[in-house]
Amino acid sequence: MEIIGLTIDRLHGALRTRATSVTEVCRRTLERIEALDPRLGAFLIVNRDQALRRAEELDRDLARGEPLRPLTGVPVAIKDNICTRGLRTTCASKILSNFIPPYHATAVERMLEAGALIIGKTNCDEFAMGSSNENSAFGVVRNPWNAERVPGGSSGGSGAAVAADLCVVALGSDTGGSVRLPAAFCGVVGLKPTYGRVSRYGLVAYGSSLDQIGPITKTVADAARVLRVIAGRDPRDSTSSNHPVPDYPAALAGELKGVRLGVPREYFGPGLDEEVRAAVWQAIHRFADLGAEIVEVQLPHTEYAIACYYIIATAEASSNLARYDGVRYGYRALGAKTLREMYRRTRNEGFGAEVKRRIMLGTYVLSAGYYDAYYLKALKVRTLIERDFREAFTRCDLIVGPTSPTVAFRLGEKTADPLAMYLSDIYTIMANLAGIPAISIPVGLSREGLPIGLQLHARHFEEATLLRAAHAYERAFPFSHKPPL
Ligand code: GLN
């Protein structure tokens, strides 16, 4: 049977009836990666031998009559800034090119306990800093829909791998949109959970007050399944929440009737591509047809979000990246005569241009004399943005808008202009600043055949509402297009 392109549910159906085996799934997936990934560049490492060994083990378990666990035999790709024990984790940076973590990230550990098959590590922007995957030290990723276009970033390899059926599910990380933007550009589903919903233990820190791990999947139901596995309190991450983890897959059932869908005017202003605007509005009307009540809301501080985010994220990054000093692990420049020279050369040779730009920006906004003017002010604006959402959520249950102002842009189109690149995050960074969950689902194709993403936001810890609405839409208006591979 054709096992490529299946969702978790279908795959499990096939495993249950013995129409296929985990080993067959694993082999077919590895073959497909071998055939297609040289063109795409989605994987930095393919976990071939380990995956095959594990597949055989899982088959033995099944043969012994063990029941399927939530992710048994599901080929999963992991963004390369999420630690995997014994499997190189580079953050797509030269400075970690030789780093083999001695432990698994909690999210990875939980996926393994749930039976997942780790098929490889995916390419991304260096340290997750970027919106196009062009900042990787190990090459760009190409969009499966059009090889001249970016897959979105920073989890570009994860987005491309899911879209091209090189895995069933991928994990990404989202500090300012890095799960949702690639999902939108690649025509798949991307979920950023509430801050604290998923443990950050083992996720290499970028902006610690913004970072969350999230699933990239083909369907909303699969996102619910993965979230159910990875969510929950972890004693190793003190910012993880002990808010109970609902049965997300069970929560998918239900209607949209009575759900109030807020449309913020600020998300449809200048800079929004006409085709994206039209597709998102068509989808909003469809939500209304399904019974949602459309209300207008306001998020008046949206215009300050980019400035606010790029101060807070770079400030935190400059501090988090101080640990790469060539002493304990990672790359070290050889031949330096003094400690200082070793530090300087290690960091100069190890980090790419965008990472250096962020460290300099972050160091500047935290420096004496500028701290109040930039960092402290940005924190205040962040509070105003949180308040905008709190206010809006008194009038609606979900907030809808585009995921990105444009469809996937051309490789190289924005690399010379960092500000233009930062502007592609305009709609995604708000959720990170406010700490709320948001999901991107595909709702159409542009005239040029590129996917268009719609984004939904919910209140803190209301992933179930978010998933239910997205699922209702997907059921009624399935996105059945496939990239021309
Ligand atoms: N594009 C944003 C940035 O470069 C977001 C990246 C992310 O979510 N990791 O910071």
Tab-separated table of C-alpha atoms and ligand atoms in Angstrom:
chain	number	residue	atom	x	y	z
A	1	MET	CA	0.000	0.000	0.000
A	2	GLU	CA	1.050	3.629	-0.442
A	3	ILE	CA	2.264	4.736	2.954
A	4	ILE	CA	3.764	8.044	1.924
A	5	GLY	CA	1.550	11.007	2.698
A	6	LEU	CA	-0.463	9.356	5.462
A	7	THR	CA	-1.574	11.136	8.623
A	8	ILE	CA	-0.975	9.574	12.048
A	9	ASP	CA	-4.478	8.179	12.118
A	10	ARG	CA	-4.256	6.515	8.712
A	11	LEU	CA	-0.789	5.215	9.439
A	12	HIS	CA	-2.058	3.667	12.647
A	13	GLY	CA	-5.001	2.175	10.776
A	14	ALA	CA	-2.541	0.497	8.414
A	15	LEU	CA	-0.334	-0.730	11.259
A	16	ARG	CA	-3.341	-2.102	13.099
A	17	THR	CA	-4.524	-4.166	10.130
A	18	ARG	CA	-0.912	-5.175	9.399
A	19	ALA	CA	-1.246	-3.630	5.939
A	20	THR	CA	2.221	-2.259	6.635
A	21	SER	CA	4.934	-2.470	9.270
A	22	VAL	CA	6.943	0.210	11.029
A	23	THR	CA	10.023	-1.073	9.235
A	24	GLU	CA	8.360	-0.652	5.858
A	25	VAL	CA	7.233	2.852	6.795
A	26	CYS	CA	10.750	3.678	7.901
A	27	ARG	CA	12.366	2.287	4.735
A	28	ARG	CA	9.950	4.043	2.414
A	29	THR	CA	10.464	7.323	4.255
A	30	LEU	CA	14.248	6.980	4.086
A	31	GLU	CA	14.043	6.209	0.354
A	32	ARG	CA	11.943	9.267	-0.225
A	33	ILE	CA	14.356	11.457	1.707
A	34	GLU	CA	17.209	10.066	-0.352
A	35	ALA	CA	15.347	10.751	-3.584
A	36	LEU	CA	14.011	14.223	-2.841
A	37	ASP	CA	16.095	15.869	-0.153
A	38	PRO	CA	19.150	16.577	-2.299
A	39	ARG	CA	16.869	19.082	-4.088
A	40	LEU	CA	15.293	20.506	-0.935
A	41	GLY	CA	18.001	20.563	1.724
A	42	ALA	CA	15.514	20.017	4.534
A	43	PHE	CA	17.635	17.581	6.534
A	44	LEU	CA	20.993	18.214	8.186
A	45	ILE	CA	21.223	14.646	9.438
A	46	VAL	CA	19.272	11.552	8.493
A	47	ASN	CA	19.084	9.146	11.412
A	48	ARG	CA	19.110	6.142	9.125
A	49	ASP	CA	20.580	3.267	11.098
A	50	GLN	CA	19.101	4.182	14.449
A	51	ALA	CA	15.663	4.699	12.910
A	52	LEU	CA	15.770	1.306	11.192
A	53	ARG	CA	16.860	-0.435	14.392
A	54	ARG	CA	14.113	1.262	16.336
A	55	ALA	CA	11.543	0.420	13.667
A	56	GLU	CA	12.422	-3.263	14.036
A	57	GLU	CA	12.079	-2.996	17.809
A	58	LEU	CA	8.689	-1.349	17.463
A	59	ASP	CA	7.583	-4.090	15.057
A	60	ARG	CA	8.665	-6.706	17.570
A	61	ASP	CA	6.638	-4.939	20.269
A	62	LEU	CA	3.593	-4.896	18.001
A	63	ALA	CA	4.047	-8.555	17.090
A	64	ARG	CA	4.070	-9.352	20.809
A	65	GLY	CA	0.647	-7.731	21.007
A	66	GLU	CA	1.637	-4.399	22.507
A	67	PRO	CA	-1.002	-1.775	21.755
A	68	LEU	CA	-0.176	1.230	19.589
A	69	ARG	CA	1.057	4.195	21.576
A	70	PRO	CA	0.005	7.697	20.430
A	71	LEU	CA	2.948	8.018	17.994
A	72	THR	CA	4.028	4.422	17.413
A	73	GLY	CA	5.972	4.166	14.176
A	74	VAL	CA	5.369	7.776	13.176
A	75	PRO	CA	8.373	9.196	11.279
A	76	VAL	CA	9.248	12.432	12.996
A	77	ALA	CA	11.775	15.108	12.049
A	78	ILE	CA	13.279	17.324	14.734
A	79	LYS	CA	14.479	20.876	14.179
A	80	ASP	CA	18.196	21.020	14.741
A	81	ASN	CA	17.992	23.386	17.718
A	82	ILE	CA	16.253	20.699	19.789
A	83	CYS	CA	18.624	18.352	21.596
A	84	THR	CA	18.692	14.674	20.683
A	85	ARG	CA	20.940	12.400	22.724
A	86	GLY	CA	23.763	10.996	20.657
A	87	LEU	CA	22.557	12.761	17.528
A	88	ARG	CA	24.398	15.877	16.424
A	89	THR	CA	22.512	19.095	17.153
A	90	THR	CA	24.033	22.100	15.437
A	91	CYS	CA	21.408	24.855	15.479
A	92	ALA	CA	22.553	25.229	11.858
A	93	SER	CA	25.611	27.018	13.234
A	94	LYS	CA	29.296	26.423	12.715
A	95	ILE	CA	29.814	27.083	16.414
A	96	LEU	CA	27.896	23.903	17.299
A	97	SER	CA	28.957	21.904	14.245
A	98	ASN	CA	30.491	19.184	16.447
A	99	PHE	CA	27.983	19.202	19.311
A	100	ILE	CA	26.463	15.861	20.299
A	101	PRO	CA	24.016	16.381	23.168
A	102	PRO	CA	24.321	14.023	26.134
A	103	TYR	CA	20.551	14.266	26.723
A	104	HIS	CA	17.210	14.505	24.947
A	105	ALA	CA	14.984	17.552	25.066
A	106	THR	CA	11.889	16.743	27.118
A	107	ALA	CA	9.659	17.079	24.034
A	108	VAL	CA	11.845	14.554	22.199
A	109	GLU	CA	11.887	12.192	25.155
A	110	ARG	CA	8.106	12.306	25.349
A	111	MET	CA	7.748	11.651	21.636
A	112	LEU	CA	10.047	8.655	21.934
A	113	GLU	CA	8.078	7.334	24.898
A	114	ALA	CA	4.980	7.694	22.711
A	115	GLY	CA	6.611	5.435	20.106
A	116	ALA	CA	7.872	7.989	17.548
A	117	LEU	CA	10.577	7.200	15.044
A	118	ILE	CA	13.150	9.971	14.784
A	119	ILE	CA	14.039	10.106	11.136
A	120	GLY	CA	16.411	13.066	11.198
A	121	LYS	CA	17.296	16.604	12.198
A	122	THR	CA	16.059	19.461	10.094
A	123	ASN	CA	17.767	22.528	8.742
A	124	CYS	CA	16.835	25.957	10.122
A	125	ASP	CA	18.079	29.497	10.407
A	126	GLU	CA	21.163	29.693	12.595
A	127	PHE	CA	19.982	29.615	16.232
A	128	ALA	CA	16.440	30.044	14.869
A	129	MET	CA	17.175	33.633	13.868
A	130	GLY	CA	15.487	34.339	10.591
A	131	SER	CA	12.302	34.078	8.568
A	132	SER	CA	13.505	32.329	5.425
A	133	ASN	CA	15.979	29.610	6.423
A	134	GLU	CA	18.648	31.494	4.470
A	135	ASN	CA	20.697	32.078	7.638
A	136	SER	CA	21.731	28.441	8.018
A	137	ALA	CA	25.477	27.798	8.036
A	138	PHE	CA	24.740	24.583	6.117
A	139	GLY	CA	22.828	25.839	3.107
A	140	VAL	CA	19.375	27.058	2.247
A	141	VAL	CA	16.187	24.990	2.179
A	142	ARG	CA	14.041	25.174	-0.929
A	143	ASN	CA	10.273	25.392	-0.846
A	144	PRO	CA	8.730	22.138	-2.154
A	145	TRP	CA	6.076	24.178	-3.985
A	146	ASN	CA	8.652	26.150	-5.934
A	147	ALA	CA	12.404	25.609	-5.703
A	148	GLU	CA	13.123	29.300	-6.274
A	149	ARG	CA	11.183	30.263	-3.154
A	150	VAL	CA	12.081	30.148	0.528
A	151	PRO	CA	10.281	27.665	2.794
A	152	GLY	CA	9.908	30.306	5.508
A	153	GLY	CA	11.898	30.323	8.704
A	154	SER	CA	13.274	29.638	10.972
A	155	SER	CA	11.973	26.033	11.018
A	156	GLY	CA	12.222	25.871	7.209
A	157	GLY	CA	13.539	22.319	7.066
A	158	SER	CA	10.698	21.091	9.274
A	159	GLY	CA	8.079	22.853	7.134
A	160	ALA	CA	9.552	21.594	3.868
A	161	ALA	CA	9.985	18.034	5.204
A	162	VAL	CA	6.331	17.760	6.231
A	163	ALA	CA	5.068	19.367	3.015
A	164	ALA	CA	7.198	17.045	0.869
A	165	ASP	CA	6.136	13.969	2.869
A	166	LEU	CA	9.670	13.286	4.057
A	167	CYS	CA	8.171	12.684	7.493
A	168	VAL	CA	4.673	12.663	8.976
A	169	VAL	CA	5.300	15.176	11.725
A	170	ALA	CA	8.077	17.622	12.572
A	171	LEU	CA	8.939	19.635	15.628
A	172	GLY	CA	9.903	23.251	15.223
A	173	SER	CA	10.492	26.077	17.634
A	174	ASP	CA	8.632	29.361	17.579
A	175	THR	CA	10.087	32.515	19.119
A	176	GLY	CA	8.408	34.962	16.778
A	177	GLY	CA	6.695	32.793	14.185
A	178	SER	CA	9.207	30.121	13.291
A	179	VAL	CA	6.680	27.289	13.356
A	180	ARG	CA	3.782	29.190	11.804
A	181	LEU	CA	5.620	30.996	9.012
A	182	PRO	CA	7.143	27.862	7.434
A	183	ALA	CA	3.799	26.119	7.874
A	184	ALA	CA	2.103	28.938	5.950
A	185	PHE	CA	4.737	29.060	3.208
A	186	CYS	CA	4.749	25.270	2.782
A	187	GLY	CA	0.984	24.654	2.937
A	188	VAL	CA	0.926	22.684	6.203
A	189	VAL	CA	-0.289	23.164	9.785
A	190	GLY	CA	1.890	24.830	12.444
A	191	LEU	CA	0.994	25.295	16.091
A	192	LYS	CA	2.695	27.543	18.616
A	193	PRO	CA	1.462	26.528	22.057
A	194	THR	CA	0.930	28.872	25.003
A	195	TYR	CA	4.201	29.929	26.618
A	196	GLY	CA	4.813	27.276	29.291
A	197	ARG	CA	2.604	24.632	27.674
A	198	VAL	CA	5.571	22.626	26.360
A	199	SER	CA	8.839	22.223	28.228
A	200	ARG	CA	11.763	24.166	26.791
A	201	TYR	CA	14.278	21.802	28.388
A	202	GLY	CA	16.685	20.834	25.638
A	203	LEU	CA	15.508	23.514	23.245
A	204	VAL	CA	18.590	25.635	22.616
A	205	ALA	CA	17.658	29.021	24.040
A	206	TYR	CA	17.174	31.992	21.732
A	207	GLY	CA	14.676	34.353	23.403
A	208	SER	CA	13.824	32.508	26.597
A	209	SER	CA	10.680	34.483	27.402
A	210	LEU	CA	9.306	33.850	23.890
A	211	ASP	CA	10.524	30.381	22.831
A	212	GLN	CA	8.115	27.446	22.511
A	213	ILE	CA	8.405	24.103	20.766
A	214	GLY	CA	5.497	23.345	18.435
A	215	PRO	CA	4.396	20.691	15.941
A	216	ILE	CA	4.297	21.060	12.159
A	217	THR	CA	1.848	18.551	10.680
A	218	LYS	CA	-0.335	17.859	7.666
A	219	THR	CA	-3.581	18.111	9.600
A	220	VAL	CA	-4.982	19.819	12.670
A	221	ALA	CA	-5.852	16.416	14.144
A	222	ASP	CA	-2.183	15.427	13.964
A	223	ALA	CA	-1.184	18.672	15.667
A	224	ALA	CA	-3.623	17.812	18.482
A	225	ARG	CA	-2.093	14.345	18.820
A	226	VAL	CA	1.448	15.640	19.026
A	227	LEU	CA	0.566	18.416	21.447
A	228	ARG	CA	-1.113	15.905	23.734
A	229	VAL	CA	2.189	14.017	23.890
A	230	ILE	CA	4.624	16.903	24.374
A	231	ALA	CA	2.586	19.257	26.607
A	232	GLY	CA	2.707	19.398	30.364
A	233	ARG	CA	4.755	20.260	33.391
A	234	ASP	CA	8.421	19.364	33.415
A	235	PRO	CA	10.437	19.779	36.615
A	236	ARG	CA	13.452	20.598	34.411
A	237	ASP	CA	11.832	23.769	33.061
A	238	SER	CA	10.547	26.041	35.800
A	239	THR	CA	8.542	28.066	33.259
A	240	SER	CA	6.575	24.989	32.192
A	241	SER	CA	3.038	25.087	33.495
A	242	ASN	CA	1.190	22.532	35.577
A	243	HIS	CA	-2.064	23.564	33.989
A	244	PRO	CA	-3.766	20.205	33.239
A	245	VAL	CA	-3.229	18.822	29.726
A	246	PRO	CA	-6.607	18.221	28.084
A	247	ASP	CA	-7.198	15.334	25.727
A	248	TYR	CA	-6.667	17.514	22.655
A	249	PRO	CA	-7.656	14.879	20.065
A	250	ALA	CA	-10.923	14.268	21.928
A	251	ALA	CA	-11.525	18.020	22.110
A	252	LEU	CA	-11.570	18.281	18.302
A	253	ALA	CA	-15.170	17.182	18.090
A	254	GLY	CA	-17.662	19.982	18.234
A	255	GLU	CA	-19.021	22.793	16.231
A	256	LEU	CA	-18.193	26.370	15.544
A	257	LYS	CA	-21.679	27.532	16.409
A	258	GLY	CA	-21.537	30.300	18.974
A	259	VAL	CA	-17.768	30.777	18.697
A	260	ARG	CA	-16.985	34.472	18.385
A	261	LEU	CA	-14.239	35.090	15.862
A	262	GLY	CA	-12.496	38.445	16.256
A	263	VAL	CA	-11.102	40.231	13.210
A	264	PRO	CA	-8.537	42.897	14.122
A	265	ARG	CA	-8.461	45.769	11.665
A	266	GLU	CA	-4.721	46.134	12.305
A	267	TYR	CA	-4.067	42.754	10.666
A	268	PHE	CA	-5.473	43.843	7.332
A	269	GLY	CA	-3.628	47.135	6.853
A	270	PRO	CA	-1.037	48.309	4.331
A	271	GLY	CA	1.647	45.816	3.352
A	272	LEU	CA	-0.763	42.902	3.169
A	273	ASP	CA	-0.657	41.227	-0.221
A	274	GLU	CA	-4.008	41.396	-2.037
A	275	GLU	CA	-4.173	37.695	-2.785
A	276	VAL	CA	-3.460	36.824	0.851
A	277	ARG	CA	-6.074	39.325	1.993
A	278	ALA	CA	-8.675	37.847	-0.360
A	279	ALA	CA	-7.956	34.239	0.646
A	280	VAL	CA	-8.075	35.041	4.369
A	281	TRP	CA	-11.341	36.945	3.977
A	282	GLN	CA	-12.847	34.101	2.019
A	283	ALA	CA	-11.890	31.787	4.861
A	284	ILE	CA	-13.426	34.162	7.428
A	285	HIS	CA	-16.677	34.046	5.497
A	286	ARG	CA	-16.474	30.267	5.518
A	287	PHE	CA	-16.018	30.325	9.289
A	288	ALA	CA	-19.195	32.386	9.426
A	289	ASP	CA	-20.976	29.837	7.215
A	290	LEU	CA	-19.944	27.178	9.715
A	291	GLY	CA	-21.665	29.100	12.491
A	292	ALA	CA	-18.972	31.370	13.910
A	293	GLU	CA	-19.979	34.878	14.807
A	294	ILE	CA	-17.653	37.467	13.288
A	295	VAL	CA	-16.853	40.477	15.457
A	296	GLU	CA	-14.490	43.361	14.909
A	297	VAL	CA	-11.765	43.786	17.522
A	298	GLN	CA	-8.793	46.046	17.984
A	299	LEU	CA	-5.146	45.387	18.701
A	300	PRO	CA	-3.999	49.003	18.687
A	301	HIS	CA	-0.365	48.352	19.624
A	302	THR	CA	0.295	46.059	16.658
A	303	GLU	CA	2.343	48.783	14.965
A	304	TYR	CA	4.943	48.636	17.754
A	305	ALA	CA	5.247	44.848	17.753
A	306	ILE	CA	8.210	44.510	15.383
A	307	ALA	CA	10.308	47.079	17.228
A	308	CYS	CA	9.328	45.625	20.589
A	309	TYR	CA	10.055	42.046	19.548
A	310	TYR	CA	13.418	42.787	17.945
A	311	ILE	CA	14.566	44.526	21.126
A	312	ILE	CA	13.424	41.822	23.548
A	313	ALA	CA	14.453	38.876	21.361
A	314	THR	CA	17.909	40.278	20.629
A	315	ALA	CA	18.459	41.279	24.277
A	316	GLU	CA	17.711	37.745	25.408
A	317	ALA	CA	19.708	36.254	22.542
A	318	SER	CA	22.791	38.309	23.373
A	319	SER	CA	22.703	36.909	26.886
A	320	ASN	CA	21.861	33.335	25.882
A	321	LEU	CA	24.583	33.189	23.243
A	322	ALA	CA	27.297	34.306	25.656
A	323	ARG	CA	27.816	30.629	26.533
A	324	TYR	CA	29.432	29.826	23.184
A	325	ASP	CA	32.957	30.704	24.148
A	326	GLY	CA	34.914	27.761	22.762
A	327	VAL	CA	35.749	26.491	26.243
A	328	ARG	CA	33.328	23.738	27.193
A	329	TYR	CA	31.798	22.521	23.946
A	330	GLY	CA	31.294	23.472	20.347
A	331	TYR	CA	33.725	25.028	17.913
A	332	ARG	CA	37.021	26.490	19.121
A	333	ALA	CA	39.390	28.529	16.960
A	334	LEU	CA	42.834	27.022	17.105
A	335	GLY	CA	46.177	28.724	17.485
A	336	ALA	CA	45.122	31.686	19.629
A	337	LYS	CA	47.835	33.019	21.927
A	338	THR	CA	45.627	34.422	24.662
A	339	LEU	CA	42.257	33.499	26.155
A	340	ARG	CA	40.780	36.711	24.874
A	341	GLU	CA	41.982	36.069	21.370
A	342	MET	CA	40.525	32.525	21.551
A	343	TYR	CA	37.117	33.923	22.556
A	344	ARG	CA	37.199	36.575	19.875
A	345	ARG	CA	38.244	34.278	17.067
A	346	THR	CA	35.952	31.460	18.122
A	347	ARG	CA	32.911	33.689	18.105
A	348	ASN	CA	33.984	35.577	15.020
A	349	GLU	CA	34.526	32.390	13.029
A	350	GLY	CA	31.709	30.395	14.624
A	351	PHE	CA	28.747	32.757	14.289
A	352	GLY	CA	27.156	33.915	11.035
A	353	ALA	CA	26.335	37.513	10.105
A	354	GLU	CA	22.726	37.582	11.326
A	355	VAL	CA	23.589	36.059	14.688
A	356	LYS	CA	26.339	38.653	15.143
A	357	ARG	CA	23.913	41.408	14.228
A	358	ARG	CA	21.484	40.150	16.884
A	359	ILE	CA	24.191	39.890	19.551
A	360	MET	CA	25.302	43.438	18.835
A	361	LEU	CA	21.749	44.801	18.829
A	362	GLY	CA	20.935	42.954	22.034
A	363	THR	CA	24.090	44.033	23.802
A	364	TYR	CA	23.406	47.607	22.783
A	365	VAL	CA	19.799	47.720	24.051
A	366	LEU	CA	20.908	46.236	27.381
A	367	SER	CA	23.881	48.518	27.862
A	368	ALA	CA	24.026	51.155	30.596
A	369	GLY	CA	22.466	54.350	29.307
A	370	TYR	CA	20.317	52.601	26.702
A	371	TYR	CA	18.639	49.989	28.873
A	372	ASP	CA	15.803	52.304	29.908
A	373	ALA	CA	15.363	53.842	26.494
A	374	TYR	CA	15.118	50.527	24.636
A	375	TYR	CA	14.846	47.366	26.699
A	376	LEU	CA	12.684	48.692	29.523
A	377	LYS	CA	10.466	50.535	27.075
A	378	ALA	CA	10.029	47.409	24.986
A	379	LEU	CA	8.947	45.507	28.108
A	380	LYS	CA	6.308	48.180	28.708
A	381	VAL	CA	5.075	47.921	25.130
A	382	ARG	CA	4.918	44.147	25.560
A	383	THR	CA	2.567	44.672	28.510
A	384	LEU	CA	0.388	46.923	26.349
A	385	ILE	CA	0.258	44.239	23.647
A	386	GLU	CA	-0.762	41.629	26.247
A	387	ARG	CA	-3.439	44.037	27.408
A	388	ASP	CA	-4.667	44.509	23.812
A	389	PHE	CA	-5.282	40.772	23.593
A	390	ARG	CA	-6.898	40.551	27.009
A	391	GLU	CA	-9.244	43.352	26.012
A	392	ALA	CA	-9.996	41.803	22.610
A	393	PHE	CA	-10.685	38.421	24.188
A	394	THR	CA	-13.484	39.906	26.274
A	395	ARG	CA	-15.329	40.371	22.977
A	396	CYS	CA	-14.340	37.201	21.132
A	397	ASP	CA	-13.027	33.664	21.669
A	398	LEU	CA	-10.548	33.484	18.820
A	399	ILE	CA	-8.692	36.084	16.779
A	400	VAL	CA	-8.167	35.496	13.091
A	401	GLY	CA	-5.846	36.992	10.500
A	402	PRO	CA	-3.181	36.156	7.947
A	403	THR	CA	-0.085	34.271	9.120
A	404	SER	CA	2.174	36.279	6.863
A	405	PRO	CA	1.710	39.413	4.750
A	406	THR	CA	2.899	37.578	1.618
A	407	VAL	CA	3.260	34.106	0.192
A	408	ALA	CA	6.742	32.527	0.091
A	409	PHE	CA	9.175	35.053	-1.345
A	410	ARG	CA	12.130	34.397	-3.655
A	411	LEU	CA	15.423	33.082	-2.364
A	412	GLY	CA	17.709	36.077	-1.962
A	413	GLU	CA	14.874	38.581	-2.214
A	414	LYS	CA	15.257	39.938	1.323
A	415	THR	CA	18.713	38.851	2.395
A	416	ALA	CA	20.258	42.256	1.764
A	417	ASP	CA	17.626	44.072	3.787
A	418	PRO	CA	17.263	42.784	7.375
A	419	LEU	CA	14.372	45.141	8.086
A	420	ALA	CA	12.318	43.818	5.158
A	421	MET	CA	13.014	40.319	6.478
A	422	TYR	CA	11.915	41.304	10.014
A	423	LEU	CA	8.668	42.724	8.610
A	424	SER	CA	7.542	39.277	7.457
A	425	ASP	CA	7.017	38.485	11.161
A	426	ILE	CA	4.496	41.264	11.666
A	427	TYR	CA	1.518	38.984	12.355
A	428	THR	CA	3.283	36.144	14.140
A	429	ILE	CA	5.341	37.885	16.823
A	430	MET	CA	2.252	39.208	18.627
A	431	ALA	CA	1.355	35.752	19.970
A	432	ASN	CA	4.865	35.262	21.356
A	433	LEU	CA	4.911	38.680	22.997
A	434	ALA	CA	1.539	37.955	24.613
A	435	GLY	CA	2.389	34.301	25.370
A	436	ILE	CA	-0.838	33.031	23.785
A	437	PRO	CA	-1.293	30.014	21.488
A	438	ALA	CA	-1.685	30.424	17.713
A	439	ILE	CA	-2.038	28.097	14.775
A	440	SER	CA	-1.472	28.487	11.033
A	441	ILE	CA	-3.561	26.431	8.620
A	442	PRO	CA	-3.464	26.436	4.814
A	443	VAL	CA	-6.527	28.054	3.232
A	444	GLY	CA	-5.662	28.442	-0.422
A	445	LEU	CA	-3.145	28.841	-3.197
A	446	SER	CA	-2.011	32.018	-4.914
A	447	ARG	CA	-2.221	32.398	-8.701
A	448	GLU	CA	1.395	31.260	-8.847
A	449	GLY	CA	0.478	28.117	-6.929
A	450	LEU	CA	1.951	29.068	-3.555
A	451	PRO	CA	0.161	28.262	-0.277
A	452	ILE	CA	-1.592	30.919	1.798
A	453	GLY	CA	-1.819	30.538	5.584
A	454	LEU	CA	-4.505	31.711	7.977
A	455	GLN	CA	-3.739	32.243	11.617
A	456	LEU	CA	-5.961	31.787	14.662
A	457	HIS	CA	-5.089	32.962	18.197
A	458	ALA	CA	-6.713	31.898	21.449
A	459	ARG	CA	-6.513	32.831	25.128
A	460	HIS	CA	-3.716	31.359	27.256
A	461	PHE	CA	-4.019	27.556	27.512
A	462	GLU	CA	-7.003	27.411	25.183
A	463	GLU	CA	-5.299	25.274	22.571
A	464	ALA	CA	-8.358	23.012	22.615
A	465	THR	CA	-10.604	25.826	21.334
A	466	LEU	CA	-8.001	26.768	18.752
A	467	LEU	CA	-7.651	23.204	17.499
A	468	ARG	CA	-11.390	22.598	17.452
A	469	ALA	CA	-12.052	25.646	15.277
A	470	ALA	CA	-9.160	24.896	12.942
A	471	HIS	CA	-10.308	21.279	12.679
A	472	ALA	CA	-13.909	22.269	11.900
A	473	TYR	CA	-12.618	24.472	9.083
A	474	GLU	CA	-10.295	21.783	7.767
A	475	ARG	CA	-13.053	19.196	7.775
A	476	ALA	CA	-15.411	21.441	5.832
A	477	PHE	CA	-12.791	22.897	3.479
A	478	PRO	CA	-9.914	20.437	3.265
A	479	PHE	CA	-6.695	21.712	1.729
A	480	SER	CA	-6.132	18.927	-0.729
A	481	HIS	CA	-3.315	20.404	-2.814
A	482	LYS	CA	0.091	18.785	-2.904
A	483	PRO	CA	3.401	20.349	-3.900
A	484	PRO	CA	4.487	19.446	-7.445
A	485	LEU	CA	7.358	17.118	-6.586
B	1	GLN	N1	11.855	35.588	12.379
B	1	GLN	C1	11.913	35.785	13.788
B	1	GLN	C2	13.339	36.053	14.214
B	1	GLN	O1	14.183	36.024	13.406
B	1	GLN	C3	11.331	34.631	14.523
B	1	GLN	C4	12.227	33.471	14.604
B	1	GLN	C5	11.712	32.379	15.487
B	1	GLN	O2	10.497	32.293	15.761
B	1	GLN	N2	12.611	31.573	15.964
B	1	GLN	O3	13.622	36.288	15.345
